[in-house]
Coordinates of C-alpha atoms in Angstrom, one line a residue:
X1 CA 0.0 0.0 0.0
X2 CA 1.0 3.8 -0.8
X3 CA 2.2 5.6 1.8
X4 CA 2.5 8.7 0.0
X5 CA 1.6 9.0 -3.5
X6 CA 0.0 12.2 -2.4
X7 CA 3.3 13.5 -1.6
X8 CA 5.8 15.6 -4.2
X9 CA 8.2 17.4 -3.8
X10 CA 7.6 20.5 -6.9
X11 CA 4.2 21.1 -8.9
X12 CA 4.0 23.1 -11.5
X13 CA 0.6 25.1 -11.1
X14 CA -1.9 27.5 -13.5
X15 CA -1.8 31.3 -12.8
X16 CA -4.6 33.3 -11.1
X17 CA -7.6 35.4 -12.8
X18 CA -7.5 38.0 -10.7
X19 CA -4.5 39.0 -10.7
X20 CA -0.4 40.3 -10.7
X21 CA 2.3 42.3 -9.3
X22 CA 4.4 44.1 -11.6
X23 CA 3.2 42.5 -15.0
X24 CA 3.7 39.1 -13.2
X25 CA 0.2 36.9 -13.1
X26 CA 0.0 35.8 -9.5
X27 CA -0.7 31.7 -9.1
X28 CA -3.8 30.5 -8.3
X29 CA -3.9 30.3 -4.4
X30 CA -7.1 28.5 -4.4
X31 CA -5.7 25.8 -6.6
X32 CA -6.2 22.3 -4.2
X33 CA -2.2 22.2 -4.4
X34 CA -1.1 25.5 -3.6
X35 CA -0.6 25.6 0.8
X36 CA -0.4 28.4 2.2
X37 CA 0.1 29.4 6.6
X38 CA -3.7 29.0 8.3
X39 CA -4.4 27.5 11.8
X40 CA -8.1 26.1 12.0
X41 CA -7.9 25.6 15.6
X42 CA -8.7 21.8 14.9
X43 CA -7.0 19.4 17.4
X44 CA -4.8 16.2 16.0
X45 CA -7.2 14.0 17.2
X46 CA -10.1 15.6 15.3
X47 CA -8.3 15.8 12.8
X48 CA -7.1 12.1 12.9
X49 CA -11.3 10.9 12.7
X50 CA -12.0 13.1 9.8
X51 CA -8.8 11.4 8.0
X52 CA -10.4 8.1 8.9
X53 CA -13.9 9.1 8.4
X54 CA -12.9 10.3 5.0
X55 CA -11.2 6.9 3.7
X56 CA -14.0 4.6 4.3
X57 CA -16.3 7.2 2.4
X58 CA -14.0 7.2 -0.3
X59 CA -13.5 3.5 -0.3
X60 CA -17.4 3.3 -0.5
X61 CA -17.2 5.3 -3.7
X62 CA -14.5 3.2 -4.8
X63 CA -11.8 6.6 -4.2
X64 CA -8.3 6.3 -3.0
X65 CA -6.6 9.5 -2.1
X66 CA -6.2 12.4 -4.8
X67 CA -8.7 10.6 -6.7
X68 CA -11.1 12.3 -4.3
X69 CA -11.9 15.9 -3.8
X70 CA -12.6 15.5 -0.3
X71 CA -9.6 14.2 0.2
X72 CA -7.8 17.0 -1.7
X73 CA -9.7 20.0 0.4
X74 CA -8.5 17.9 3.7
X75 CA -5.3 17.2 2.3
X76 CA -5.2 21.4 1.9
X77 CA -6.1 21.8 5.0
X78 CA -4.4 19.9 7.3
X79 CA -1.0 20.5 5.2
X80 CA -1.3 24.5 5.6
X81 CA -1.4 23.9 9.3
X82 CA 2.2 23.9 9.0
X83 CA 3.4 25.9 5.3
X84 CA 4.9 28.6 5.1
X85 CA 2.9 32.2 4.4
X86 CA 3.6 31.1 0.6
X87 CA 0.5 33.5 -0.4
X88 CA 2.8 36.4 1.7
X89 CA 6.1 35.4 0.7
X90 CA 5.2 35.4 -3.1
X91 CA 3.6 38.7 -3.1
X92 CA 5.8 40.6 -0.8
X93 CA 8.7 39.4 -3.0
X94 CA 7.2 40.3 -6.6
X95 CA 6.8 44.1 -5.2
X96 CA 10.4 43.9 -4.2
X97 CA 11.2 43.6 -7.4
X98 CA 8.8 44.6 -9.6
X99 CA 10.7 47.9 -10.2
X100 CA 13.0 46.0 -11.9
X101 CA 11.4 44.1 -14.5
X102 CA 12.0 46.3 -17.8
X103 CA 13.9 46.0 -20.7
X104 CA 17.9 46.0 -19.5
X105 CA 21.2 46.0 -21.8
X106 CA 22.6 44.0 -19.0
X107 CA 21.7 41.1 -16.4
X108 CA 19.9 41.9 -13.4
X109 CA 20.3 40.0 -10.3
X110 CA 18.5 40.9 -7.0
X111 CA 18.4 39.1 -3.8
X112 CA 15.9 40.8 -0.9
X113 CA 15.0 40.3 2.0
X114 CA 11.3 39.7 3.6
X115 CA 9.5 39.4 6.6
X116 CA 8.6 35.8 5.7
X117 CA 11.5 34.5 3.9
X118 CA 14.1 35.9 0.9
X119 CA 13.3 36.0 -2.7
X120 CA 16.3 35.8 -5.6
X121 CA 15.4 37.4 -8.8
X122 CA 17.4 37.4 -12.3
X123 CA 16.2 38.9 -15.5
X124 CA 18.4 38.7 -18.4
X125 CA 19.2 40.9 -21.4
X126 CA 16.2 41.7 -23.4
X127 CA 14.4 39.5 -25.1
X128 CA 15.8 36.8 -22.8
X129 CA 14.0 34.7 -19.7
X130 CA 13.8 35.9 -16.2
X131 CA 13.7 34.0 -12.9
X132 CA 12.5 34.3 -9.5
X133 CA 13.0 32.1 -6.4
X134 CA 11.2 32.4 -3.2
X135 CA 12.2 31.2 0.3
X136 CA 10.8 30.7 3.5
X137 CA 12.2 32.0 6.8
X138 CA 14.1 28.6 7.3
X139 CA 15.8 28.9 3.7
X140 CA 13.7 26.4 2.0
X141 CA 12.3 27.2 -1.3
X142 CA 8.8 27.2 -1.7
X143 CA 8.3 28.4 -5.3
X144 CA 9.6 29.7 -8.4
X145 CA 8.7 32.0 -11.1
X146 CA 9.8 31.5 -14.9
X147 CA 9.0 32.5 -18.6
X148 CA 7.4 28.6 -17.7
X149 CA 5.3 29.7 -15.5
X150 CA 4.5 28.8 -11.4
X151 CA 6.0 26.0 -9.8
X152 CA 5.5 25.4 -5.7
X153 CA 7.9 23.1 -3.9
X154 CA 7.0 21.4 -1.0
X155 CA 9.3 22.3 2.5
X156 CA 10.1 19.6 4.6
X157 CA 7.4 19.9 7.2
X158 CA 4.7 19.8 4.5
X159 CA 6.4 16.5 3.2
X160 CA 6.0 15.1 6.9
X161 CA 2.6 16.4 7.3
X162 CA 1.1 14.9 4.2
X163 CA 2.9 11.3 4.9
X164 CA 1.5 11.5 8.4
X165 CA -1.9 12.1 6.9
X166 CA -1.5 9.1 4.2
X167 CA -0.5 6.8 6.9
X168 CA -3.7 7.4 9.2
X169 CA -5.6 7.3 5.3
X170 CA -4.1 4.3 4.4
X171 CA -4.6 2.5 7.8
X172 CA -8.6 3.2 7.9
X173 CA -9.1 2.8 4.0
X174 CA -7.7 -0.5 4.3
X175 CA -9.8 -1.8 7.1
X176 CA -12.7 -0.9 5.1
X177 CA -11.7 -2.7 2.6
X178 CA -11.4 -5.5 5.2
X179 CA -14.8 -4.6 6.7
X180 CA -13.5 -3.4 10.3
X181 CA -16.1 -1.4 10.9
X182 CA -15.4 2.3 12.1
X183 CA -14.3 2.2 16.0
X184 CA -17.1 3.9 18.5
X185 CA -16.6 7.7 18.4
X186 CA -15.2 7.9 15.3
X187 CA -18.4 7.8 13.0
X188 CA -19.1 11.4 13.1
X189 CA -20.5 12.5 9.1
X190 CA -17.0 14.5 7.4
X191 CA -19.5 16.5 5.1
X192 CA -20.8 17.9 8.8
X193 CA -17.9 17.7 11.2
X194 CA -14.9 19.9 10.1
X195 CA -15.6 23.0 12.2
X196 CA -14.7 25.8 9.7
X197 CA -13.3 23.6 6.7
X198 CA -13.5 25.6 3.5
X199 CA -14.7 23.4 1.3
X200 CA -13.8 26.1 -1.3
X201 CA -9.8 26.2 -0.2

């Protein structure tokens, strides 16, 4: 069984509608695989009986992990309980440099420093690429900017967060499989029971 095929470490994701800093579109931060910092105020043992709660629903439907939405918006969820502000780091570092994206003769290379982390920037001669980095306050990168597009990288406790979620997934989707039934106090409806989830995030 999987322990992690949630789990990776870069994704390369769509930009935002409604959106950008400096002539840069901003990525969608609604996008189920974009994490960004926010506490719900939901303890690790609730969160622990919606995990299991939400395996044997998806096993009912024949689901396994990012095959189901649920699972995604949980997934969200319980993962930005410990990102980064990647929403604050991105758009505090694309006004620290968006002064500095025009045509240039010569390279431009840029390295500032935020309140939540760092960002790099290098833009090339004209008619040439341009590249931004973004880092968290612990020096890990969380996402990057090219002629490509958006791609978010996943920081170390993100990586142990989602493997902790598969593993209490995995667990409870394969005792439905096996027919252990739910144990007492832990058959509370997920649709009902996530105090504040944003089924929208």
């Amino acid at each position: 069984m999987q322990v992690d095929s949630f789990q990776t470490s870069s994704r390369q994701r769509g930009l935002s509608a409604t959106g950008s800093i400096g002539g840069i579109p901003l990525p969608d931060f609604n996008d189920k695989y974009v994490f960004s910092k926010k506490k719900s105020g939901i303890s690790q043992a609730e969160y622990r009986q919606y995990i299991r709660e939400q395996a044997y629903k998806d096993f009912a439907k024949g689901q396994f992990q990012n095959k189901s939405e649920e699972f995604n918006r949980l997934m969200k969820q319980y993962t930005s309980e410990v990102s980064p502000d990647r929403q604050g780091i991105i758009v505090s570092g694309l006004k620290a440099v968006s002064g500095n994206r025009q045509n240039v003769l010569k390279p431009i290379d840029i390295l500032a420093t935020l309140l939540e982390g760092e960002v790099r920037y290098q833009k090339l001669p004209s008619g040439s690429s341009e590249y931004i980095e973004f880092y968290d306050k612990n020096g890990e990168m969380v996402a990057t900017y090219s002629n490509q597009g958006w791609t978010m990288y996943t920081t170390n406790a993100e990586a142990a967060r989602q493997t902790q979620m598969c593993l209490i997934y995995n667990e409870a989707w394969g005792n439905a499989k096996r027919g252990i039934p739910l144990a007492a106090g832990e058959t509370a409806h997920v649709e009902n029971q996530y105090h504040g989830f944003d089924a929208k995030a």
